[in-house]
């Protein structure tokens, strides 16, 4: 009164084990699966559907229908297939962060090469933050005419058809299996992306333009755009107290290569006048009499920059002073970069940087426990310092302290707003990773990465062997890169020895050990 329906699961390379058989009337049948073969025992006259399944795989045919089974049925085989993800293509043009300079809005053609390994059936492209669009099996895509701005482009390969061959292998559950995408109806490969910029010239290179009635400038080279500014828009000249600016301007240089700026002074500068220009933080002065002057600026491959110039009366405007510039900016890498320029130093011990969340200097805290050494030279020196311990949506004030043998001088404050809109992907669980380096030497730092899952927050506290808390960090949901400089909450250096760092959140408490060595 019963009959069997039998068959095998076949594939060139896919794993055919651990397949599940489902039927429309499971209470009437007996199912046995052994390796790549199966047997379904059904009652006489059975009518129903048999459907095999396995996560990440598809079957050909998808299922088989049976009506009024009255005898054994053999050779009911299924071919096992899976979706595969092609590798990422390689974008060959434009180069990453490339700057295009045009005289008018112009299209840009983006090209890429086929990925190694399995070829996609077609490519999908994404322009800026738009949707993925089928571009066919091509190797280039051309934009519309682009104005001045920053642009991003991404491309990925796609396979819509399940495959029966293996082109790349990964380890799944201890077996070497083909890479499959069970969560998607197609195999969408890893994307390749590129960002670039476009600048449209306001003035065609080589054409003259007047800054004011007493100065005429012509430019030749890769290109530049001109802008008229007041003297107050220029950074102060080093010897501002003994130099009176009579005319000034800023020219925004763009492109690459070399640009020659020719200045005609109408009337010519006299013996009591000076011509001074600023490029990349360096002031240069030329004494009159001066009917004209050429300045050759090598842009190289740098980004656009401002070229400042002025002329006036007085003593040499480029005489050095202790400090000529101090600024702070929030970078695209999400840290604050501080830069200051020293024109000359004599008997200077070094510099300290202070940070606060108000413009009251006494409330600020030093972020440089070790003084930054001075060079004590008569030439220009550019200093930089990076502050990575900043929190999003927070404003900071920075002061620079120059310390000599008898006293110190403060510069600032410089105000920076730390704002970035992108929302990072939150960790799935709360984890405190091991400190590195560990051990670490005194007067250096160690790093502790703490991942906090959504809705969680807490503290990481460092204890000495006596169980005394020496430093506490606040951590919140997301990725928290902590840096400890081996000092306590009062900025006193901790001695060498064993220390414990403890993560405490509502969902997890964990303690690990680290060592400070001499």
JSON list of C-alpha atoms in Angstrom, two decimals, residues 103 430 482 487:
[
{"chain": "A", "resi": 103, "resn": "UNK", "atom": "CA", "xyz": [36.75, 76.36, -18.53]},
{"chain": "A", "resi": 430, "resn": "UNK", "atom": "CA", "xyz": [29.64, 45.10, 23.60]},
{"chain": "A", "resi": 482, "resn": "UNK", "atom": "CA", "xyz": [40.56, 55.10, 23.78]},
{"chain": "A", "resi": 487, "resn": "UNK", "atom": "CA", "xyz": [48.85, 59.46, 33.56]}
]
